[in-house]
XYZ file of C-alpha atoms in Angstrom:
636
model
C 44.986 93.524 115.321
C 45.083 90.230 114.112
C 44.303 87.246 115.688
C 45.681 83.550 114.596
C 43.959 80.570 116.494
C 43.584 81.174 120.491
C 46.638 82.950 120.779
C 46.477 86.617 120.658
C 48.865 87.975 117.616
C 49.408 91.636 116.899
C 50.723 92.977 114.165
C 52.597 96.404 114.790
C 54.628 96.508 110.910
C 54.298 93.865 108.347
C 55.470 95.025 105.011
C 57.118 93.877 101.826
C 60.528 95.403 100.364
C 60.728 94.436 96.963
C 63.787 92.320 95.948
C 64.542 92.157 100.153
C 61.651 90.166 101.548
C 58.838 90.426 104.335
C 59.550 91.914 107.125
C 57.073 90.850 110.421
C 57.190 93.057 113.610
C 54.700 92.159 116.120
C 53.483 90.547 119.604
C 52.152 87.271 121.153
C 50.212 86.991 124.152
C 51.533 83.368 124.822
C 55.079 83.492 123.522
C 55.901 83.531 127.432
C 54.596 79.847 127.591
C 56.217 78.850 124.238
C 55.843 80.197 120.583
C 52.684 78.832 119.207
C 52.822 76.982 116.231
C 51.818 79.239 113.200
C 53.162 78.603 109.936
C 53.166 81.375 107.022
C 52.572 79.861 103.206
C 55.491 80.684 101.121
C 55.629 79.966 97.031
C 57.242 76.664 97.008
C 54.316 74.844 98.738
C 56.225 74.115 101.888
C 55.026 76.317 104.750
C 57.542 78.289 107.128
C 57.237 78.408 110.473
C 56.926 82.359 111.823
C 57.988 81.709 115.265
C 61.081 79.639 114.308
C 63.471 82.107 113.100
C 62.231 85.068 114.697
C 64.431 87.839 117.212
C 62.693 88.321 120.332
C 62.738 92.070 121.356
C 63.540 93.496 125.032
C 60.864 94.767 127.146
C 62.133 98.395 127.057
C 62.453 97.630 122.952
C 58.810 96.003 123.237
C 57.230 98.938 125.102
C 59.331 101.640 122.784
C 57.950 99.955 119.650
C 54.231 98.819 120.874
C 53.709 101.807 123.280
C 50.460 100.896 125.526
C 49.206 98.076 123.753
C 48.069 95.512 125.575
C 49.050 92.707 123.515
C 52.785 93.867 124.088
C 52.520 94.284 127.687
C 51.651 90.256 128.541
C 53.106 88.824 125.612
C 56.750 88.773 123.926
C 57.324 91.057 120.966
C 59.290 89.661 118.064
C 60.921 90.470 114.603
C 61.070 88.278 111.959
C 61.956 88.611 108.702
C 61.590 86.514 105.249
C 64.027 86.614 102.418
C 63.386 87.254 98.970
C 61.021 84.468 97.685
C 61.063 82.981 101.141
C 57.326 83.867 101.972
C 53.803 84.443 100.050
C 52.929 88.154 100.142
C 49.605 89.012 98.245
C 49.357 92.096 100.434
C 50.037 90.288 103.248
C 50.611 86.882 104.936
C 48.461 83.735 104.722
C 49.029 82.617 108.150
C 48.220 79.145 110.003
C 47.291 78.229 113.269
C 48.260 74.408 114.205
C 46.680 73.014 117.241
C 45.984 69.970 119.195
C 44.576 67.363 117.640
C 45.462 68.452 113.824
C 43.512 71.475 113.662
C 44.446 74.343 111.371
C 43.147 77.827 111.519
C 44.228 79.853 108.639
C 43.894 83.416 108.838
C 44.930 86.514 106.712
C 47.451 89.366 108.042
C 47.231 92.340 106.231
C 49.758 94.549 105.166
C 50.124 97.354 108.315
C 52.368 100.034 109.471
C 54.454 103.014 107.662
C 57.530 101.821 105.826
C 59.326 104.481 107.320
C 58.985 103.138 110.733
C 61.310 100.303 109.737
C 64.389 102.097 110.335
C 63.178 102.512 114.365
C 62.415 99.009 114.678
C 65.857 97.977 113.148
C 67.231 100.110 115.504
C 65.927 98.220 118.344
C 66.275 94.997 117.720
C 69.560 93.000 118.874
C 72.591 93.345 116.992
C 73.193 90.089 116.403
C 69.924 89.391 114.503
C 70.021 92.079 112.882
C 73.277 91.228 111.036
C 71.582 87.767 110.735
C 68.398 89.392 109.001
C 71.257 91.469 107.091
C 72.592 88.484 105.972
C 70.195 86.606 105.174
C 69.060 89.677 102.703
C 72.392 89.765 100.770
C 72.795 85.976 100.385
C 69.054 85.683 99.088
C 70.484 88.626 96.550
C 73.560 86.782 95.541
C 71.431 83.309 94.638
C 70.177 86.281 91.780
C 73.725 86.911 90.396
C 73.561 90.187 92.376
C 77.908 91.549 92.332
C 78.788 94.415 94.417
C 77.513 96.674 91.906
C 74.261 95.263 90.974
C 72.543 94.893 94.421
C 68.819 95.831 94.251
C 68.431 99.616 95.036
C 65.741 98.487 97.579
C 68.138 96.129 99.144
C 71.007 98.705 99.610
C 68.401 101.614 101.303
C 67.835 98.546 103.704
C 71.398 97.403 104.238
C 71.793 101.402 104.599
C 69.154 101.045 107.620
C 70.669 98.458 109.084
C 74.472 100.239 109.282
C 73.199 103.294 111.004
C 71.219 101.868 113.148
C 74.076 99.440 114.548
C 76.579 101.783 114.358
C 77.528 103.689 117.793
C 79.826 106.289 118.875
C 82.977 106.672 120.709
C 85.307 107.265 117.649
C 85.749 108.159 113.953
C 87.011 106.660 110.811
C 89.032 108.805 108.492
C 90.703 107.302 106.196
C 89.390 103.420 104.448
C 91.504 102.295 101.624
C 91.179 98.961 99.738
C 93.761 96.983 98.769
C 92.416 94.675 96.080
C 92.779 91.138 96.414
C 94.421 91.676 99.936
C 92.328 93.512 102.885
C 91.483 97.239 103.754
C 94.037 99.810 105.615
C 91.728 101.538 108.398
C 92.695 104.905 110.130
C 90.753 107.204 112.376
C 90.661 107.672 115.837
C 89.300 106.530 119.569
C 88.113 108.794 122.545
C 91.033 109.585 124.873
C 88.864 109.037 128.265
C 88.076 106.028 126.654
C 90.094 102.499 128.189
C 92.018 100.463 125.504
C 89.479 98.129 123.698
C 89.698 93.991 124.780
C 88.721 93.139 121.296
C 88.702 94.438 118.037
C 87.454 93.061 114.515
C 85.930 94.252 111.307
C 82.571 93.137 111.144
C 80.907 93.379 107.621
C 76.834 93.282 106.726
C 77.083 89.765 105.417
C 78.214 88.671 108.726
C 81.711 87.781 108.300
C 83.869 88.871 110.731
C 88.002 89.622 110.755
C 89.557 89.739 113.887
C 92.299 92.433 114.859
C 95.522 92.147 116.701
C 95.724 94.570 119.713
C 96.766 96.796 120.483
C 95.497 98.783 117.538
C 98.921 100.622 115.922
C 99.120 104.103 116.901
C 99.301 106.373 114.107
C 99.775 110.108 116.353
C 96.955 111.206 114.546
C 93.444 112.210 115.699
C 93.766 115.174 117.433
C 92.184 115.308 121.042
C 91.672 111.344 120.571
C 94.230 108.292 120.661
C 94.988 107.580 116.381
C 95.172 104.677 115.106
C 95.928 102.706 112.086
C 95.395 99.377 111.215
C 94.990 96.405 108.340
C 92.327 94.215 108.108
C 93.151 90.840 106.020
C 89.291 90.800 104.543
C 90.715 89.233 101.025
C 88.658 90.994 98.077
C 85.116 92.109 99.324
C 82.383 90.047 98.894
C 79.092 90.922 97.048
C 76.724 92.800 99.532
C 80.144 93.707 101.609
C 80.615 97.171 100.510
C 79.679 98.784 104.456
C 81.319 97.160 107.554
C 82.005 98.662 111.194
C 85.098 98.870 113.687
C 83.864 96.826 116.124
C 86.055 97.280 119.632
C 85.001 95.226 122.599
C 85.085 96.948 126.365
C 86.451 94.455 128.885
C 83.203 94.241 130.538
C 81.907 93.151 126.904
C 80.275 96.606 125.990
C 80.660 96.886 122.215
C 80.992 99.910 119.652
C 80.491 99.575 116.271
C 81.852 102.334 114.222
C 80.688 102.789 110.292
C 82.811 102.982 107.200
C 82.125 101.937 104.088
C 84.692 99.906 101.114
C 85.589 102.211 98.801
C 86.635 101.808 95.196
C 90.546 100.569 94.713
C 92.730 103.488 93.590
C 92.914 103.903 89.691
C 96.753 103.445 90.338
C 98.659 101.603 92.551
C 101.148 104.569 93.194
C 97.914 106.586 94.617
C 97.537 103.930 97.075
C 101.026 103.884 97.841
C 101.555 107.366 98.302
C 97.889 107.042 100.297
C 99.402 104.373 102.715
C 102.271 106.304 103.375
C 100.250 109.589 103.806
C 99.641 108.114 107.590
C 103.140 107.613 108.716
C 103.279 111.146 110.558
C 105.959 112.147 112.834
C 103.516 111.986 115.916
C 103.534 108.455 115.361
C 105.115 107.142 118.486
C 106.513 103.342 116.769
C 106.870 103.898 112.463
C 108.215 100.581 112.674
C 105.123 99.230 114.638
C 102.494 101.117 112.175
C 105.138 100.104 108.905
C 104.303 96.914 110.040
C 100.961 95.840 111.016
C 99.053 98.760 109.184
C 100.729 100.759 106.348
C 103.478 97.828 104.955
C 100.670 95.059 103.410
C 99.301 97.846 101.511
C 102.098 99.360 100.258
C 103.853 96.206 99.393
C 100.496 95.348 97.626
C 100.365 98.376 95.511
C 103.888 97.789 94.790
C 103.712 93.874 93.330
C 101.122 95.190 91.030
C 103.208 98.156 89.364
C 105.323 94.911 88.893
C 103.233 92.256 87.689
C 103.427 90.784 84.196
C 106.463 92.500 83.330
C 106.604 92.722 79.469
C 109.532 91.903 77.188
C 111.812 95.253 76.917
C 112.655 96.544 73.605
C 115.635 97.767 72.120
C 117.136 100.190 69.605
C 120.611 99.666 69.249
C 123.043 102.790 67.982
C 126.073 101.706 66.113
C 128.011 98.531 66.269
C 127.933 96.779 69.734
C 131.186 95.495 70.890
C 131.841 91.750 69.635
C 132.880 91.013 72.791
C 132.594 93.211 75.766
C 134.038 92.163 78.959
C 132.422 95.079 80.878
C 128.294 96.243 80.620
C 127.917 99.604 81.782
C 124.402 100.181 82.760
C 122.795 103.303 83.305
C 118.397 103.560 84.310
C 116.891 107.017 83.041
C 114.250 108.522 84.601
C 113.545 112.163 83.838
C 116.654 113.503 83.016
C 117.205 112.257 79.705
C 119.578 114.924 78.834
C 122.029 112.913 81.394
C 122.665 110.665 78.413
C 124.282 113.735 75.948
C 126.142 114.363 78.915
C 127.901 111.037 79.655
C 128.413 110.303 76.121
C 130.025 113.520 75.357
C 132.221 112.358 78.621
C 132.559 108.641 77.529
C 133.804 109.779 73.814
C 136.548 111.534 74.978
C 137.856 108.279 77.030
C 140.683 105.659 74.819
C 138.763 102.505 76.814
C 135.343 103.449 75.056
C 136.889 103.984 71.723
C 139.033 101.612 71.077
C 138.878 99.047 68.434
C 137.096 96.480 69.652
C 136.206 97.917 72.740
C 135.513 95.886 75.880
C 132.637 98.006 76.817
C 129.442 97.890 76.152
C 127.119 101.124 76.777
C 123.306 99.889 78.020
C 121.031 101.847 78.942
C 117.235 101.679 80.284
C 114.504 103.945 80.211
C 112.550 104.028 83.039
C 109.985 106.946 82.339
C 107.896 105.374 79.184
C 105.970 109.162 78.686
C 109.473 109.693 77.516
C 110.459 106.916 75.201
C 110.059 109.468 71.837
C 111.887 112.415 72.984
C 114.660 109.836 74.570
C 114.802 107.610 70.587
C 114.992 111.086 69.166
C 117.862 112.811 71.810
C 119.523 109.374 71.293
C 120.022 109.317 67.505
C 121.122 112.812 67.552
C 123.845 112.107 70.311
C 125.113 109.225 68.697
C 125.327 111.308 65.142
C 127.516 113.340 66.926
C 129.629 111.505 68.646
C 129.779 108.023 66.971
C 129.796 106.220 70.106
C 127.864 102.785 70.322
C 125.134 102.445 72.950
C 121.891 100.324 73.769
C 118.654 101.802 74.855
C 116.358 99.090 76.454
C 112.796 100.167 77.242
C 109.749 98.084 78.900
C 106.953 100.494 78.285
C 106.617 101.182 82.074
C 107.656 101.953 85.035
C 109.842 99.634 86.522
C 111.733 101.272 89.490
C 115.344 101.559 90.145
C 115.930 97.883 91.204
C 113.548 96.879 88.023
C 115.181 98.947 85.622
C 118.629 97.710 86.469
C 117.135 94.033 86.438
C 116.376 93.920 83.193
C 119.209 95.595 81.532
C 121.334 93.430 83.794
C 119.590 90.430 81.775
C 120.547 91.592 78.679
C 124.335 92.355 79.541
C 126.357 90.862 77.764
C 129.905 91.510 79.618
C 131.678 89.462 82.350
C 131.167 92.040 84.790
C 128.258 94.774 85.343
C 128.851 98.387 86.551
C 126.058 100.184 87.418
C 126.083 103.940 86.858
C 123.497 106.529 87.811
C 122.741 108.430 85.037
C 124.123 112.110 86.822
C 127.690 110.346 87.415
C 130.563 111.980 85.256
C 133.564 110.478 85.121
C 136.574 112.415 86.305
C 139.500 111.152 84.414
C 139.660 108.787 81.200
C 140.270 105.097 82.005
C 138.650 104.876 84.972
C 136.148 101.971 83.722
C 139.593 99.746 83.529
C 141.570 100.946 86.864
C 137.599 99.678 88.281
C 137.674 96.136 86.495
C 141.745 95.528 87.837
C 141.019 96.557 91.065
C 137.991 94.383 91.380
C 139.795 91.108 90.238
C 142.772 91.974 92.290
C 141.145 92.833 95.975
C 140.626 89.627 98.218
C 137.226 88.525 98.258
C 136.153 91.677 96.147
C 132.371 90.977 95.861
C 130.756 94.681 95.409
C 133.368 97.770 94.507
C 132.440 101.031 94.889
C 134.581 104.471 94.363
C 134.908 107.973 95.361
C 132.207 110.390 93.657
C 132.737 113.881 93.986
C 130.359 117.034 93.668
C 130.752 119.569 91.327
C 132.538 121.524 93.526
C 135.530 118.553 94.288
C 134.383 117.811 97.968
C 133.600 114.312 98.935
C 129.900 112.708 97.864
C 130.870 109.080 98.982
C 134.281 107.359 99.864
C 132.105 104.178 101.341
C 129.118 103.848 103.401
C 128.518 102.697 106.830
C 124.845 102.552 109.076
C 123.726 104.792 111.659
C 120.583 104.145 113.921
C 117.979 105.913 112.757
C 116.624 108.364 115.031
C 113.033 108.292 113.564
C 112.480 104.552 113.120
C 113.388 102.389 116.109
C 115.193 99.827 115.139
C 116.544 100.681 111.525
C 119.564 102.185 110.355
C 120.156 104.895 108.119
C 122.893 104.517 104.905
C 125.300 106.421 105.962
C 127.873 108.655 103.958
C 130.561 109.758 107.005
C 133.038 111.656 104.796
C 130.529 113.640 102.837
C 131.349 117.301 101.854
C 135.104 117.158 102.921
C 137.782 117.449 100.803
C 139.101 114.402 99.474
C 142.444 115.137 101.302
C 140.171 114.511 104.269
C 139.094 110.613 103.197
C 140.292 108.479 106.208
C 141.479 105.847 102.900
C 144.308 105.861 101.038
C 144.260 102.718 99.312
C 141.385 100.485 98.511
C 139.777 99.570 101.824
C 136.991 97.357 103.022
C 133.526 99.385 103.737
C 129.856 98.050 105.113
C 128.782 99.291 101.916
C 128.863 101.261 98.890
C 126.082 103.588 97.080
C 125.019 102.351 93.731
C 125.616 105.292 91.344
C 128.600 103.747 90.971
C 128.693 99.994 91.552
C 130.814 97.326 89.693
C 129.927 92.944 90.033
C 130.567 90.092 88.334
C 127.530 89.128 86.367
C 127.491 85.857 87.471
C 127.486 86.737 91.007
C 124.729 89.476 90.778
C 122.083 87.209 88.959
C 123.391 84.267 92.012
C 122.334 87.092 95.069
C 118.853 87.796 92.675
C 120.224 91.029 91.312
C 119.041 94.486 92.906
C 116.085 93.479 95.152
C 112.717 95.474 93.935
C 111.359 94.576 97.384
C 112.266 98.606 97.886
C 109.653 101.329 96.302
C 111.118 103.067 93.902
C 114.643 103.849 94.863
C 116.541 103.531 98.020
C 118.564 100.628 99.933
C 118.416 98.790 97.011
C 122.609 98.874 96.911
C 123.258 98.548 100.460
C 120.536 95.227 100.401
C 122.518 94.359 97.782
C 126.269 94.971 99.496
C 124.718 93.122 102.555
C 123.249 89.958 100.254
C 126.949 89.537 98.606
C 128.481 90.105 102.405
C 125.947 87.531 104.052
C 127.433 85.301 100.859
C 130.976 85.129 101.766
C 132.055 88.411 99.997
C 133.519 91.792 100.841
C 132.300 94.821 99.971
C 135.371 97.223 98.710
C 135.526 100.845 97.996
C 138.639 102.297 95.890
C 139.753 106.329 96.233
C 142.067 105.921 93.285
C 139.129 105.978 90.651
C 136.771 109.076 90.800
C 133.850 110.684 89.320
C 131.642 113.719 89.903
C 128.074 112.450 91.233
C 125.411 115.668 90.997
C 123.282 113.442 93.397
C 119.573 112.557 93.088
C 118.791 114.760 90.259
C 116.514 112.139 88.719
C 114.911 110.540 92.166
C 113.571 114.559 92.662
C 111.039 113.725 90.008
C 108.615 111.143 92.282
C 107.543 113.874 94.845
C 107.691 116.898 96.756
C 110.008 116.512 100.251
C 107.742 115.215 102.805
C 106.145 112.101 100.473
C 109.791 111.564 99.211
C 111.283 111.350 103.139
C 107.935 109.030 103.689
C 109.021 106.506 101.358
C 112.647 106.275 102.434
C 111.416 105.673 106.175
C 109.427 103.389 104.335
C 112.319 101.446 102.736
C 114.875 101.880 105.463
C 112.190 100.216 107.420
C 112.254 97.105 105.395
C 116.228 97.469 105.077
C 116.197 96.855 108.559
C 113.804 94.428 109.516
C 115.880 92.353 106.712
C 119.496 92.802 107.972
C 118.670 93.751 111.478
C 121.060 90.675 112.540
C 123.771 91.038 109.987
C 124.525 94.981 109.995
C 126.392 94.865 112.823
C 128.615 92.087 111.880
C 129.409 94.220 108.628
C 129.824 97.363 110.820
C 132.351 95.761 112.730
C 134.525 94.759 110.106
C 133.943 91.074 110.838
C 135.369 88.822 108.086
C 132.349 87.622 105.259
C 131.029 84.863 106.772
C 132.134 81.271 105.682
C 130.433 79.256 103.259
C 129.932 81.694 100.365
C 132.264 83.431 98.385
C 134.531 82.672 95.161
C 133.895 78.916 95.303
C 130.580 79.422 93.888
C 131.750 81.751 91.061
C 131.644 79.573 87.940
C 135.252 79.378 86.970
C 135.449 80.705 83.196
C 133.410 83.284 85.019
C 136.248 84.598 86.874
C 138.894 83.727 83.826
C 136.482 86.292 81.582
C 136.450 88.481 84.492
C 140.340 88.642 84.603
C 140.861 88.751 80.769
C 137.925 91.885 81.194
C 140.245 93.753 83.592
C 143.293 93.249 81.157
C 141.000 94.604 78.004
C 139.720 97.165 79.213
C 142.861 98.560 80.480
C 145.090 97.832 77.722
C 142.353 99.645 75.552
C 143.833 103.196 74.702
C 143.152 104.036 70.723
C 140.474 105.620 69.426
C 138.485 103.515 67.058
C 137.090 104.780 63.874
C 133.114 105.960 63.353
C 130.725 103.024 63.830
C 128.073 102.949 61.283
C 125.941 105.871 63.036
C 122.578 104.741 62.376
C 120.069 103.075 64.706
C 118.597 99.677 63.936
């Protein structure tokens, strides 16, 4: 017991926590009339008042804490707590009694109670002053130079103490991943007896709070409880902000606070991705709903920065370009690099490629850097072989398949770009030329696409059209409707206007492509990259045309089997058909209908010597027939 002045002042736990502060847990008979004034001495010189800033404890916390003592039972019990230099402690506090008149009792509170009883006292004080006392801890830590990974040890057992004794129960966290520089993607689950919550928000230690939309996005996990899923927009964690709560607010204004804690950021960004996708299930009853308000601002997160600070590609070139190509052929590796011995083997065989002074130029871009010495080896021995000139552009990373046609699409040199998957074989020789004619010669020809085959001769594509997706409301699946017949079976006999065509095979005028942005790399890793693209030139004022008079064998997605197993693969094209759809959600069924490009766009915009080259391409590259002689054969 100690006593300070006339009013009675008891003392239940005053202690110090070094690098924390002074915490003060006690009683005063006369609080009921009004805190006295007692001040405590502190080291600047400038006395604090002990009253002033203090939480005042229930009566059922009061008699908990104080059990049968007297002083608790007629006065108010308080808590109040001192940051880190903010009192004098020399064992205990210097304490002074101010009454009328100008007098001044000082008196001497002694250190008391068990440091382990601090934890139960936390636990009954109000929640709001606790977080205040929390705060008030980590912002007396960060005037130090304290980061998130230099808090004082005795400062983190505390904020430790203070998270489990807020937190409550009625749910579970699962899953916390941090986005860096952008918020925290928060899964777990809710009680299923319990009602819906009135308001949610993630509440951290420091005090700040993030509110939450409602309802929280289902995710169709959690078992016998109602999953959810959800993004919280907390920017890049603060110092002192590593544990936080779910806090969900009853209607009637009962509140549950359940625990989690920041992790680290993934080492990569495609282990957050494939993290972020991990939680759209198939029990999920919206994936567009939880795509967009939960899983999307990670992934598209984790994304930018596989694509940030793109560096300059380099190149080794094999033989003598063509002076003057009219056509770039470009063709991304990824995995397969053995595709390349394959299509040059094909392409050597074809008049158009070896002509003197062919009109094609062979790019292509590796997309797979582990693989950048066995690819500089395969290629010099391939083009020992076969003589044939070819570029290999590489950027050292991982770009994607929009990325990696990007940047070779930079360096292309021809009037007009035709993008080739690296597993497309061509069929017959001169097809590259019966593709440039047709493009200049079909009305409003924006995008062409052909008829691929599979190795057995049955229909891969002959156009593509969407379908509604039956496991993403709202999207639409790209849609091959002839695949696996026989090509006797392809509703087109002639060139013919499509929705869309697939990009293994897709031929542009340069000029047009970099105008509509090129393939957009908005998509992760592969997949609606050439239908965004059909759909960008169509919203433009051009049509997208597919031709059954030129075809090629297509042994379909042998490189795009290399990023997963099945289900994380099928994740990330719900994923991207997702975002396909939210896009052109307005303008797919215009292009499904056949309407007319809309007005506005179209070959107006085309630079003119643009289209001239374009022509003069078509003529080259057709006209080309003889075989030219060996280029130099040597890399440089």
């Amino acid at each position: 017991m100690n006593d300070a002045g006339a009013a009675p002042l008891h003392f239940i736990f005053l202690r110090h926590v070094p690098e924390v502060g002074v915490f003060a847990c006690g009683a005063c008979g006369a609080a009921e009339r009004g805190w006295p004034p007692v001040t405590v001495a502190t080291p600047a010189g400038e006395p604090a008042e002990l009253f002033a800033g203090a939480a005042r404890l229930s009566r059922d916390a009061a008699r908990e804490v104080f059990a049968q003592s007297p002083v608790a039972a007629r006065g108010a019990a308080f808590l109040r707590f001192f940051p880190e230099p903010a009192a004098a402690w020399n064992g205990g506090l210097q304490l002074t009694r101010h009454g009328p008149g100008g007098r001044a009792e000082t008196h001497f509170a002694a250190a008391t109670g068990h440091p382990a009883e601090l934890g139960r006292i936390l636990a009954l004080a109000p929640a709001d002053e606790m977080l205040r006392i929390a705060a008030a801890a980590v912002a007396a830590a960060r005037r130090d130079g304290a980061d998130d990974a230099g808090l004082p040890r005795p400062l983190e057992r505390f904020l430790r103490l203070v998270h489990k004794a807020l937190s409550t129960g009625g749910g579970q966290i699962d899953t916390v991943l941090r986005v860096p520089g952008r918020g925290m993607l928060i899964a777990g689950a809710l009680e299923a007896e319990d009602e819906p919550p009135a308001a949610a928000a993630l509440l951290a230690l420091s005090g700040r709070r993030v509110a939450l939309a409602l309802p929280l996005p289902a995710s169709g996990a959690g078992g016998a409880g109602r999953g959810f899923a959800v993004f919280g927009e907390t920017g890049e964690p603060r110092s002192g902000e590593r544990r936080w709560w779910l806090e969900l607010t009853a209607a009637k204004g009962e509140k549950r606070r359940l625990p989690l804690l920041c992790p680290e950021a993934p080492p990569k960004p495609d282990a957050g991705i494939e993290a972020a996708l991990a939680l759209a299930t198939q029990q999920a009853p919206d994936l567009g709903e939880l795509f967009a308000r939960a899983i999307s601002p990670a992934v598209d997160r984790f994304w930018e920065e596989t694509r940030r600070n793109r560096p300059p590609a380099g190149e080794i070139l094999y033989g003598e370009p063509p002076a003057a190509p009219q056509v770039s052929l470009i063709v991304p590796l990824y995995g397969r690099i053995d595709f390349l011995h394959h299509q040059i083997a094909r392409f050597s065989n074809d008049p158009e490629f070896r002509a003197p002074g062919s009109a094609i130029e062979i790019v292509y871009v590796l997309d797979d850097p582990p693989l950048e010495a066995p690819l500089r080896e395969l290629a010099r021995r391939v083009h020992e072989i076969y003589g044939l000139s070819f570029r290999v552009l590489s950027a050292g990373r991982h770009l994607g398949y929009s990325g990696a046609n990007n940047l070779a699409a930079e360096a292309a040199r021809g009037a007009l770009l035709l993008l080739l998957n690296s597993d497309v074989l061509p069929r017959r020789p001169r097809w590259v030329g019966a593709l440039a004619k047709a493009y200049r010669t079909l009305e409003r020809c924006g995008v062409l696409g052909c008829r691929l085959l599979f190795e057995d001769g049955s229909i891969e594509h002959a156009g593509m059209t969407f379908k509604p997706s039956p496991e993403v409301r709202g999207a639409w699946t790209n849609e091959h409707p002839d695949k696996g017949l026989p090509p006797a079976f392809d509703p087109h006999r002639e060139p013919a206007r499509v929705a869309a065509v697939t990009g293994a095979c897709l031929l542009i005028d340069r000029a047009l492509y970099r105008r509509l942005g090129g393939l957009s790399e908005e998509y992760v890793l592969g997949d609606f990259e050439d239908s965004d693209l059909c759909l960008k030139a169509y919203a433009e004022g051009w049509a997208t045309w597919y031709t059954p008079e030129v075809e090629l064998y297509h042994l379909e997605r042998q490189s795009i089997r290399q990023t997963g197993d099945a289900d994380k693969r099928h994740r990330l094209v719900l994923y991207n058909m997702w975002k396909h759809a939210r896009k052109w959600q307005a303008l797919i069924p215009r292009a499904l209908d056949g309407e007319s490009p809309p007005s506005g766009g179209g070959r107006a915009r085309t630079p003119r010597r643009s289209a001239r080259r374009g022509r003069a391409g078509a003529e080259a590259v057709s006209a080309a027939s003889a075989p030219s002689e060996s280029a130099s054969g040597r890399p440089r």
